[in-house]
JSON list of C-alpha atoms in Angstrom, two decimals:
[
{"chain": "V", "resi": 3, "resn": "LEU", "atom": "CA", "xyz": [-68.64, -43.86, -37.92]},
{"chain": "V", "resi": 4, "resn": "GLU", "atom": "CA", "xyz": [-64.96, -43.82, -38.92]},
{"chain": "V", "resi": 5, "resn": "TRP", "atom": "CA", "xyz": [-64.27, -40.15, -39.70]},
{"chain": "V", "resi": 6, "resn": "LEU", "atom": "CA", "xyz": [-65.52, -37.06, -37.87]},
{"chain": "V", "resi": 7, "resn": "GLU", "atom": "CA", "xyz": [-64.47, -33.45, -38.29]},
{"chain": "V", "resi": 8, "resn": "LEU", "atom": "CA", "xyz": [-66.22, -30.71, -36.33]},
{"chain": "V", "resi": 9, "resn": "GLU", "atom": "CA", "xyz": [-65.65, -26.99, -36.23]},
{"chain": "V", "resi": 10, "resn": "PRO", "atom": "CA", "xyz": [-68.32, -25.65, -33.90]},
{"chain": "V", "resi": 11, "resn": "GLY", "atom": "CA", "xyz": [-66.53, -22.32, -33.50]},
{"chain": "V", "resi": 12, "resn": "GLY", "atom": "CA", "xyz": [-67.59, -21.53, -29.95]},
{"chain": "V", "resi": 13, "resn": "LEU", "atom": "CA", "xyz": [-69.32, -22.88, -26.90]},
{"chain": "V", "resi": 14, "resn": "VAL", "atom": "CA", "xyz": [-70.07, -26.57, -26.83]},
{"chain": "V", "resi": 15, "resn": "SER", "atom": "CA", "xyz": [-72.85, -28.30, -24.93]},
{"chain": "V", "resi": 16, "resn": "PRO", "atom": "CA", "xyz": [-71.78, -30.10, -21.74]},
{"chain": "V", "resi": 17, "resn": "ALA", "atom": "CA", "xyz": [-73.36, -33.23, -23.29]},
{"chain": "V", "resi": 18, "resn": "PHE", "atom": "CA", "xyz": [-70.87, -33.11, -26.19]},
{"chain": "V", "resi": 19, "resn": "PRO", "atom": "CA", "xyz": [-68.36, -35.68, -24.77]},
{"chain": "V", "resi": 20, "resn": "ALA", "atom": "CA", "xyz": [-71.20, -38.18, -24.32]},
{"chain": "V", "resi": 21, "resn": "LEU", "atom": "CA", "xyz": [-71.35, -38.48, -28.12]},
{"chain": "V", "resi": 22, "resn": "PHE", "atom": "CA", "xyz": [-68.20, -40.56, -27.92]},
{"chain": "V", "resi": 23, "resn": "GLY", "atom": "CA", "xyz": [-69.67, -43.17, -25.62]},
{"chain": "V", "resi": 24, "resn": "SER", "atom": "CA", "xyz": [-72.19, -44.20, -28.26]},
{"chain": "V", "resi": 25, "resn": "VAL", "atom": "CA", "xyz": [-72.31, -47.50, -30.13]},
{"chain": "V", "resi": 26, "resn": "ASN", "atom": "CA", "xyz": [-70.90, -46.04, -33.36]},
{"chain": "V", "resi": 27, "resn": "THR", "atom": "CA", "xyz": [-67.58, -44.74, -32.02]},
{"chain": "V", "resi": 28, "resn": "PRO", "atom": "CA", "xyz": [-65.52, -47.93, -31.51]},
{"chain": "V", "resi": 29, "resn": "ARG", "atom": "CA", "xyz": [-64.70, -47.82, -35.24]},
{"chain": "V", "resi": 30, "resn": "LEU", "atom": "CA", "xyz": [-63.67, -44.15, -35.14]},
{"chain": "V", "resi": 31, "resn": "GLN", "atom": "CA", "xyz": [-60.26, -43.67, -36.78]},
{"chain": "V", "resi": 32, "resn": "HIS", "atom": "CA", "xyz": [-60.15, -39.93, -37.41]},
{"chain": "V", "resi": 33, "resn": "LEU", "atom": "CA", "xyz": [-61.42, -37.22, -35.07]},
{"chain": "V", "resi": 34, "resn": "CYS", "atom": "CA", "xyz": [-60.65, -33.54, -35.56]},
{"chain": "V", "resi": 35, "resn": "ILE", "atom": "CA", "xyz": [-62.35, -30.84, -33.55]},
{"chain": "V", "resi": 36, "resn": "ALA", "atom": "CA", "xyz": [-61.28, -27.24, -34.06]},
{"chain": "V", "resi": 37, "resn": "HIS", "atom": "CA", "xyz": [-62.18, -23.94, -32.43]},
{"chain": "V", "resi": 38, "resn": "ALA", "atom": "CA", "xyz": [-64.49, -25.50, -29.85]},
{"chain": "V", "resi": 39, "resn": "ALA", "atom": "CA", "xyz": [-64.63, -23.96, -26.40]},
{"chain": "V", "resi": 40, "resn": "LEU", "atom": "CA", "xyz": [-64.26, -27.28, -24.59]},
{"chain": "V", "resi": 41, "resn": "LYS", "atom": "CA", "xyz": [-61.95, -25.84, -21.96]},
{"chain": "V", "resi": 42, "resn": "ASP", "atom": "CA", "xyz": [-60.37, -28.13, -19.38]},
{"chain": "V", "resi": 43, "resn": "GLY", "atom": "CA", "xyz": [-63.57, -29.64, -17.96]},
{"chain": "V", "resi": 44, "resn": "LEU", "atom": "CA", "xyz": [-65.19, -30.83, -21.18]},
{"chain": "V", "resi": 45, "resn": "GLY", "atom": "CA", "xyz": [-61.77, -31.54, -22.70]},
{"chain": "V", "resi": 46, "resn": "SER", "atom": "CA", "xyz": [-60.94, -33.92, -19.84]},
{"chain": "V", "resi": 47, "resn": "SER", "atom": "CA", "xyz": [-64.31, -35.59, -20.16]},
{"chain": "V", "resi": 48, "resn": "LEU", "atom": "CA", "xyz": [-63.85, -36.02, -23.92]},
{"chain": "V", "resi": 49, "resn": "LEU", "atom": "CA", "xyz": [-60.38, -37.53, -23.47]},
{"chain": "V", "resi": 50, "resn": "ARG", "atom": "CA", "xyz": [-61.67, -40.02, -20.92]},
{"chain": "V", "resi": 51, "resn": "ARG", "atom": "CA", "xyz": [-64.37, -41.11, -23.40]},
{"chain": "V", "resi": 52, "resn": "LEU", "atom": "CA", "xyz": [-61.85, -41.47, -26.22]},
{"chain": "V", "resi": 53, "resn": "THR", "atom": "CA", "xyz": [-59.57, -43.86, -24.30]},
{"chain": "V", "resi": 54, "resn": "GLY", "atom": "CA", "xyz": [-61.77, -46.79, -25.28]},
{"chain": "V", "resi": 55, "resn": "ILE", "atom": "CA", "xyz": [-61.32, -46.15, -29.01]},
{"chain": "V", "resi": 56, "resn": "SER", "atom": "CA", "xyz": [-58.20, -48.19, -29.79]},
{"chain": "V", "resi": 57, "resn": "GLY", "atom": "CA", "xyz": [-58.45, -47.78, -33.58]},
{"chain": "V", "resi": 58, "resn": "LEU", "atom": "CA", "xyz": [-57.97, -44.01, -33.45]},
{"chain": "V", "resi": 59, "resn": "ARG", "atom": "CA", "xyz": [-55.29, -43.01, -35.99]},
{"chain": "V", "resi": 60, "resn": "ALA", "atom": "CA", "xyz": [-55.71, -39.23, -36.12]},
{"chain": "V", "resi": 61, "resn": "LEU", "atom": "CA", "xyz": [-56.71, -36.88, -33.33]},
{"chain": "V", "resi": 62, "resn": "GLY", "atom": "CA", "xyz": [-56.91, -33.13, -33.70]},
{"chain": "V", "resi": 63, "resn": "LEU", "atom": "CA", "xyz": [-58.09, -30.93, -30.87]},
{"chain": "V", "resi": 64, "resn": "ARG", "atom": "CA", "xyz": [-56.91, -27.62, -32.28]},
{"chain": "V", "resi": 65, "resn": "ASP", "atom": "CA", "xyz": [-57.81, -24.47, -30.32]},
{"chain": "V", "resi": 66, "resn": "CYS", "atom": "CA", "xyz": [-60.21, -26.21, -27.94]},
{"chain": "V", "resi": 67, "resn": "GLY", "atom": "CA", "xyz": [-59.20, -24.45, -24.74]},
{"chain": "V", "resi": 68, "resn": "LEU", "atom": "CA", "xyz": [-57.38, -27.48, -23.33]},
{"chain": "V", "resi": 69, "resn": "GLY", "atom": "CA", "xyz": [-54.97, -26.92, -20.46]},
{"chain": "V", "resi": 70, "resn": "ALA", "atom": "CA", "xyz": [-53.19, -28.61, -17.57]},
{"chain": "V", "resi": 71, "resn": "ASN", "atom": "CA", "xyz": [-56.19, -30.65, -16.45]},
{"chain": "V", "resi": 72, "resn": "SER", "atom": "CA", "xyz": [-56.80, -32.04, -19.94]},
{"chain": "V", "resi": 73, "resn": "ALA", "atom": "CA", "xyz": [-53.09, -32.87, -20.28]},
{"chain": "V", "resi": 74, "resn": "ARG", "atom": "CA", "xyz": [-53.45, -35.30, -17.36]},
{"chain": "V", "resi": 75, "resn": "TYR", "atom": "CA", "xyz": [-56.08, -37.31, -19.23]},
{"chain": "V", "resi": 76, "resn": "PHE", "atom": "CA", "xyz": [-54.04, -38.09, -22.35]},
{"chain": "V", "resi": 77, "resn": "ASN", "atom": "CA", "xyz": [-53.71, -41.86, -22.27]},
{"chain": "V", "resi": 78, "resn": "LEU", "atom": "CA", "xyz": [-51.73, -42.45, -25.44]},
{"chain": "V", "resi": 79, "resn": "ALA", "atom": "CA", "xyz": [-51.21, -46.13, -24.64]},
{"chain": "V", "resi": 80, "resn": "SER", "atom": "CA", "xyz": [-54.90, -46.67, -25.40]},
{"chain": "V", "resi": 81, "resn": "TRP", "atom": "CA", "xyz": [-54.35, -45.41, -28.99]},
{"chain": "V", "resi": 82, "resn": "PRO", "atom": "CA", "xyz": [-51.62, -47.74, -30.31]},
{"chain": "V", "resi": 83, "resn": "ASN", "atom": "CA", "xyz": [-52.34, -46.82, -33.95]},
{"chain": "V", "resi": 84, "resn": "LEU", "atom": "CA", "xyz": [-52.20, -43.04, -33.48]},
{"chain": "V", "resi": 85, "resn": "THR", "atom": "CA", "xyz": [-50.04, -41.46, -36.19]},
{"chain": "V", "resi": 86, "resn": "TYR", "atom": "CA", "xyz": [-51.36, -37.87, -36.23]},
{"chain": "V", "resi": 87, "resn": "LEU", "atom": "CA", "xyz": [-51.87, -35.61, -33.22]},
{"chain": "V", "resi": 88, "resn": "ASP", "atom": "CA", "xyz": [-52.60, -31.88, -33.41]},
{"chain": "V", "resi": 89, "resn": "LEU", "atom": "CA", "xyz": [-53.03, -30.05, -30.12]},
{"chain": "V", "resi": 90, "resn": "SER", "atom": "CA", "xyz": [-52.10, -26.61, -31.42]},
{"chain": "V", "resi": 91, "resn": "TYR", "atom": "CA", "xyz": [-53.42, -23.40, -29.87]},
{"chain": "V", "resi": 92, "resn": "ASN", "atom": "CA", "xyz": [-54.20, -24.94, -26.48]},
{"chain": "V", "resi": 93, "resn": "ARG", "atom": "CA", "xyz": [-52.51, -23.44, -23.42]},
{"chain": "V", "resi": 94, "resn": "PHE", "atom": "CA", "xyz": [-50.66, -26.28, -21.70]},
{"chain": "V", "resi": 95, "resn": "ALA", "atom": "CA", "xyz": [-47.96, -24.04, -20.16]},
{"chain": "V", "resi": 96, "resn": "SER", "atom": "CA", "xyz": [-46.21, -25.86, -17.28]},
{"chain": "V", "resi": 97, "resn": "ALA", "atom": "CA", "xyz": [-48.13, -29.10, -17.99]},
{"chain": "V", "resi": 98, "resn": "GLY", "atom": "CA", "xyz": [-46.49, -29.20, -21.43]},
{"chain": "V", "resi": 99, "resn": "GLN", "atom": "CA", "xyz": [-43.46, -31.17, -20.31]},
{"chain": "V", "resi": 100, "resn": "GLU", "atom": "CA", "xyz": [-45.62, -33.80, -18.59]},
{"chain": "V", "resi": 101, "resn": "LEU", "atom": "CA", "xyz": [-47.72, -34.06, -21.75]},
{"chain": "V", "resi": 102, "resn": "LEU", "atom": "CA", "xyz": [-44.64, -34.38, -23.98]},
{"chain": "V", "resi": 103, "resn": "ASN", "atom": "CA", "xyz": [-43.31, -37.17, -21.76]},
{"chain": "V", "resi": 104, "resn": "LYS", "atom": "CA", "xyz": [-46.45, -39.17, -22.49]},
{"chain": "V", "resi": 105, "resn": "PHE", "atom": "CA", "xyz": [-45.73, -39.09, -26.23]},
{"chain": "V", "resi": 106, "resn": "SER", "atom": "CA", "xyz": [-42.63, -41.27, -25.91]},
{"chain": "V", "resi": 107, "resn": "THR", "atom": "CA", "xyz": [-44.90, -44.31, -25.55]},
{"chain": "V", "resi": 108, "resn": "THR", "atom": "CA", "xyz": [-46.47, -43.64, -28.96]},
{"chain": "V", "resi": 109, "resn": "CYS", "atom": "CA", "xyz": [-44.14, -45.42, -31.36]},
{"chain": "V", "resi": 110, "resn": "ARG", "atom": "CA", "xyz": [-46.22, -44.82, -34.51]},
{"chain": "V", "resi": 111, "resn": "LEU", "atom": "CA", "xyz": [-46.62, -41.06, -34.17]},
{"chain": "V", "resi": 112, "resn": "ARG", "atom": "CA", "xyz": [-45.63, -39.39, -37.46]},
{"chain": "V", "resi": 113, "resn": "HIS", "atom": "CA", "xyz": [-47.10, -35.91, -37.02]},
{"chain": "V", "resi": 114, "resn": "LEU", "atom": "CA", "xyz": [-47.14, -34.02, -33.73]},
{"chain": "V", "resi": 115, "resn": "SER", "atom": "CA", "xyz": [-48.25, -30.40, -33.68]},
{"chain": "V", "resi": 116, "resn": "LEU", "atom": "CA", "xyz": [-48.06, -28.28, -30.54]},
{"chain": "V", "resi": 117, "resn": "ARG", "atom": "CA", "xyz": [-48.01, -24.87, -32.21]},
{"chain": "V", "resi": 118, "resn": "CYS", "atom": "CA", "xyz": [-48.67, -21.91, -29.88]},
{"chain": "V", "resi": 119, "resn": "CYS", "atom": "CA", "xyz": [-49.26, -24.05, -26.76]},
{"chain": "V", "resi": 120, "resn": "ASP", "atom": "CA", "xyz": [-47.42, -21.73, -24.36]},
{"chain": "V", "resi": 121, "resn": "LEU", "atom": "CA", "xyz": [-44.84, -24.44, -23.63]},
{"chain": "V", "resi": 122, "resn": "GLU", "atom": "CA", "xyz": [-42.14, -23.51, -21.13]},
{"chain": "V", "resi": 123, "resn": "ALA", "atom": "CA", "xyz": [-38.38, -23.68, -21.71]},
{"chain": "V", "resi": 124, "resn": "ASP", "atom": "CA", "xyz": [-37.95, -26.82, -19.57]},
{"chain": "V", "resi": 125, "resn": "ALA", "atom": "CA", "xyz": [-40.06, -28.71, -22.14]},
{"chain": "V", "resi": 126, "resn": "MET", "atom": "CA", "xyz": [-36.96, -28.74, -24.36]},
{"chain": "V", "resi": 127, "resn": "VAL", "atom": "CA", "xyz": [-35.71, -31.74, -22.37]},
{"chain": "V", "resi": 128, "resn": "SER", "atom": "CA", "xyz": [-38.73, -33.73, -23.50]},
{"chain": "V", "resi": 129, "resn": "VAL", "atom": "CA", "xyz": [-38.40, -32.39, -27.05]},
{"chain": "V", "resi": 130, "resn": "GLY", "atom": "CA", "xyz": [-34.81, -33.64, -27.22]},
{"chain": "V", "resi": 131, "resn": "HIS", "atom": "CA", "xyz": [-35.90, -37.03, -25.93]},
{"chain": "V", "resi": 132, "resn": "LEU", "atom": "CA", "xyz": [-38.78, -37.32, -28.42]},
{"chain": "V", "resi": 133, "resn": "VAL", "atom": "CA", "xyz": [-36.74, -36.35, -31.45]},
{"chain": "V", "resi": 134, "resn": "VAL", "atom": "CA", "xyz": [-34.59, -39.42, -30.83]},
{"chain": "V", "resi": 135, "resn": "CYS", "atom": "CA", "xyz": [-37.07, -41.97, -29.48]},
{"chain": "V", "resi": 136, "resn": "LEU", "atom": "CA", "xyz": [-39.97, -41.40, -31.91]},
{"chain": "V", "resi": 137, "resn": "GLN", "atom": "CA", "xyz": [-38.36, -43.05, -34.91]},
{"chain": "V", "resi": 138, "resn": "GLN", "atom": "CA", "xyz": [-41.26, -42.51, -37.29]},
{"chain": "V", "resi": 139, "resn": "LEU", "atom": "CA", "xyz": [-41.83, -38.84, -36.44]},
{"chain": "V", "resi": 140, "resn": "GLU", "atom": "CA", "xyz": [-41.79, -36.76, -39.63]},
{"chain": "V", "resi": 141, "resn": "VAL", "atom": "CA", "xyz": [-43.32, -33.46, -38.47]},
{"chain": "V", "resi": 142, "resn": "PHE", "atom": "CA", "xyz": [-42.87, -31.99, -35.00]},
{"chain": "V", "resi": 143, "resn": "ASP", "atom": "CA", "xyz": [-44.39, -28.50, -35.03]},
{"chain": "V", "resi": 144, "resn": "LEU", "atom": "CA", "xyz": [-43.50, -26.38, -32.02]},
{"chain": "V", "resi": 145, "resn": "GLY", "atom": "CA", "xyz": [-43.79, -22.97, -33.71]},
{"chain": "V", "resi": 146, "resn": "GLY", "atom": "CA", "xyz": [-45.15, -20.01, -31.81]},
{"chain": "V", "resi": 147, "resn": "ASN", "atom": "CA", "xyz": [-44.04, -21.22, -28.37]},
{"chain": "V", "resi": 148, "resn": "GLU", "atom": "CA", "xyz": [-42.10, -18.09, -27.44]},
{"chain": "V", "resi": 149, "resn": "ARG", "atom": "CA", "xyz": [-40.70, -19.50, -24.21]},
{"chain": "V", "resi": 150, "resn": "LEU", "atom": "CA", "xyz": [-39.13, -22.34, -26.20]},
{"chain": "V", "resi": 151, "resn": "CYS", "atom": "CA", "xyz": [-36.91, -19.86, -28.02]},
{"chain": "V", "resi": 152, "resn": "CYS", "atom": "CA", "xyz": [-33.62, -21.43, -28.90]},
{"chain": "V", "resi": 153, "resn": "ASP", "atom": "CA", "xyz": [-31.25, -19.41, -26.81]},
{"chain": "V", "resi": 154, "resn": "GLN", "atom": "CA", "xyz": [-28.10, -21.07, -25.55]},
{"chain": "V", "resi": 155, "resn": "SER", "atom": "CA", "xyz": [-29.64, -22.57, -22.40]},
{"chain": "V", "resi": 156, "resn": "THR", "atom": "CA", "xyz": [-32.71, -24.12, -24.10]},
{"chain": "V", "resi": 157, "resn": "ALA", "atom": "CA", "xyz": [-30.57, -25.42, -26.96]},
{"chain": "V", "resi": 158, "resn": "GLN", "atom": "CA", "xyz": [-28.30, -27.03, -24.38]},
{"chain": "V", "resi": 159, "resn": "LEU", "atom": "CA", "xyz": [-31.29, -28.69, -22.65]},
{"chain": "V", "resi": 160, "resn": "PHE", "atom": "CA", "xyz": [-32.46, -30.05, -26.00]},
{"chain": "V", "resi": 161, "resn": "LEU", "atom": "CA", "xyz": [-29.05, -31.37, -27.05]},
{"chain": "V", "resi": 162, "resn": "GLN", "atom": "CA", "xyz": [-28.25, -32.95, -23.68]},
{"chain": "V", "resi": 163, "resn": "ALA", "atom": "CA", "xyz": [-31.57, -34.84, -23.67]},
{"chain": "V", "resi": 164, "resn": "ALA", "atom": "CA", "xyz": [-31.16, -35.97, -27.28]},
{"chain": "V", "resi": 165, "resn": "VAL", "atom": "CA", "xyz": [-27.59, -37.17, -26.74]},
{"chain": "V", "resi": 166, "resn": "LYS", "atom": "CA", "xyz": [-28.58, -38.96, -23.53]},
{"chain": "V", "resi": 167, "resn": "GLU", "atom": "CA", "xyz": [-31.46, -40.74, -25.28]},
{"chain": "V", "resi": 168, "resn": "PHE", "atom": "CA", "xyz": [-29.33, -41.58, -28.30]},
{"chain": "V", "resi": 169, "resn": "GLY", "atom": "CA", "xyz": [-26.61, -42.96, -26.03]},
{"chain": "V", "resi": 170, "resn": "GLN", "atom": "CA", "xyz": [-29.01, -45.43, -24.47]},
{"chain": "V", "resi": 171, "resn": "GLY", "atom": "CA", "xyz": [-29.25, -47.12, -27.85]},
{"chain": "V", "resi": 172, "resn": "THR", "atom": "CA", "xyz": [-32.57, -48.79, -27.15]},
{"chain": "V", "resi": 173, "resn": "PHE", "atom": "CA", "xyz": [-34.48, -47.13, -29.93]},
{"chain": "V", "resi": 174, "resn": "TRP", "atom": "CA", "xyz": [-32.10, -46.88, -32.88]},
{"chain": "V", "resi": 175, "resn": "ALA", "atom": "CA", "xyz": [-30.29, -49.22, -35.18]},
{"chain": "V", "resi": 176, "resn": "TRP", "atom": "CA", "xyz": [-27.59, -47.39, -37.16]},
{"chain": "V", "resi": 177, "resn": "PRO", "atom": "CA", "xyz": [-29.09, -48.05, -40.61]},
{"chain": "V", "resi": 178, "resn": "ALA", "atom": "CA", "xyz": [-32.44, -46.66, -39.42]},
{"chain": "V", "resi": 179, "resn": "VAL", "atom": "CA", "xyz": [-31.07, -43.28, -38.26]},
{"chain": "V", "resi": 180, "resn": "SER", "atom": "CA", "xyz": [-32.67, -40.58, -40.34]},
{"chain": "V", "resi": 181, "resn": "THR", "atom": "CA", "xyz": [-33.23, -36.85, -40.06]},
{"chain": "V", "resi": 182, "resn": "SER", "atom": "CA", "xyz": [-35.68, -36.58, -42.94]},
{"chain": "V", "resi": 183, "resn": "GLY", "atom": "CA", "xyz": [-38.49, -35.10, -40.81]},
{"chain": "V", "resi": 184, "resn": "ARG", "atom": "CA", "xyz": [-39.11, -31.48, -40.00]},
{"chain": "V", "resi": 185, "resn": "LEU", "atom": "CA", "xyz": [-38.72, -29.91, -36.58]}
]
């Protein structure tokens, strides 16, 4: 099994995460689950099961009821080939900044979607950091996060973090600097 897309559209059996401990999942490269009422408990269980799947390239858990507890179980280091991540329509709220900080270890990430995740204004520090350190990032979708509105104070948080990261110079070589992606 290399590709799996599910859209159960409601409640999911508590046995659902156990699917990903089976013999067929080590080759899984693409997993997208949408509109599943996993909530934090099943979401955490699913994420723990997925950590052993190192070939995962795309992960979408759109509108699955994930929250602060699930955010703790994102172990992005176990997915070194991950290029696509969609966590839109999950309510991470104050855990959003902690979750965003974990993404800086994912060098290959090209698409990151956190649309309508109820992220708080202080997450702009992590956003500024990621925009600079994730060199291959092409799409960073943060739409619908009303508390991330770009007023003067959140814009300042973003810019200060980006300038600080850029000033460290560990991630960029001048010829590689590009702003071709979308934010």
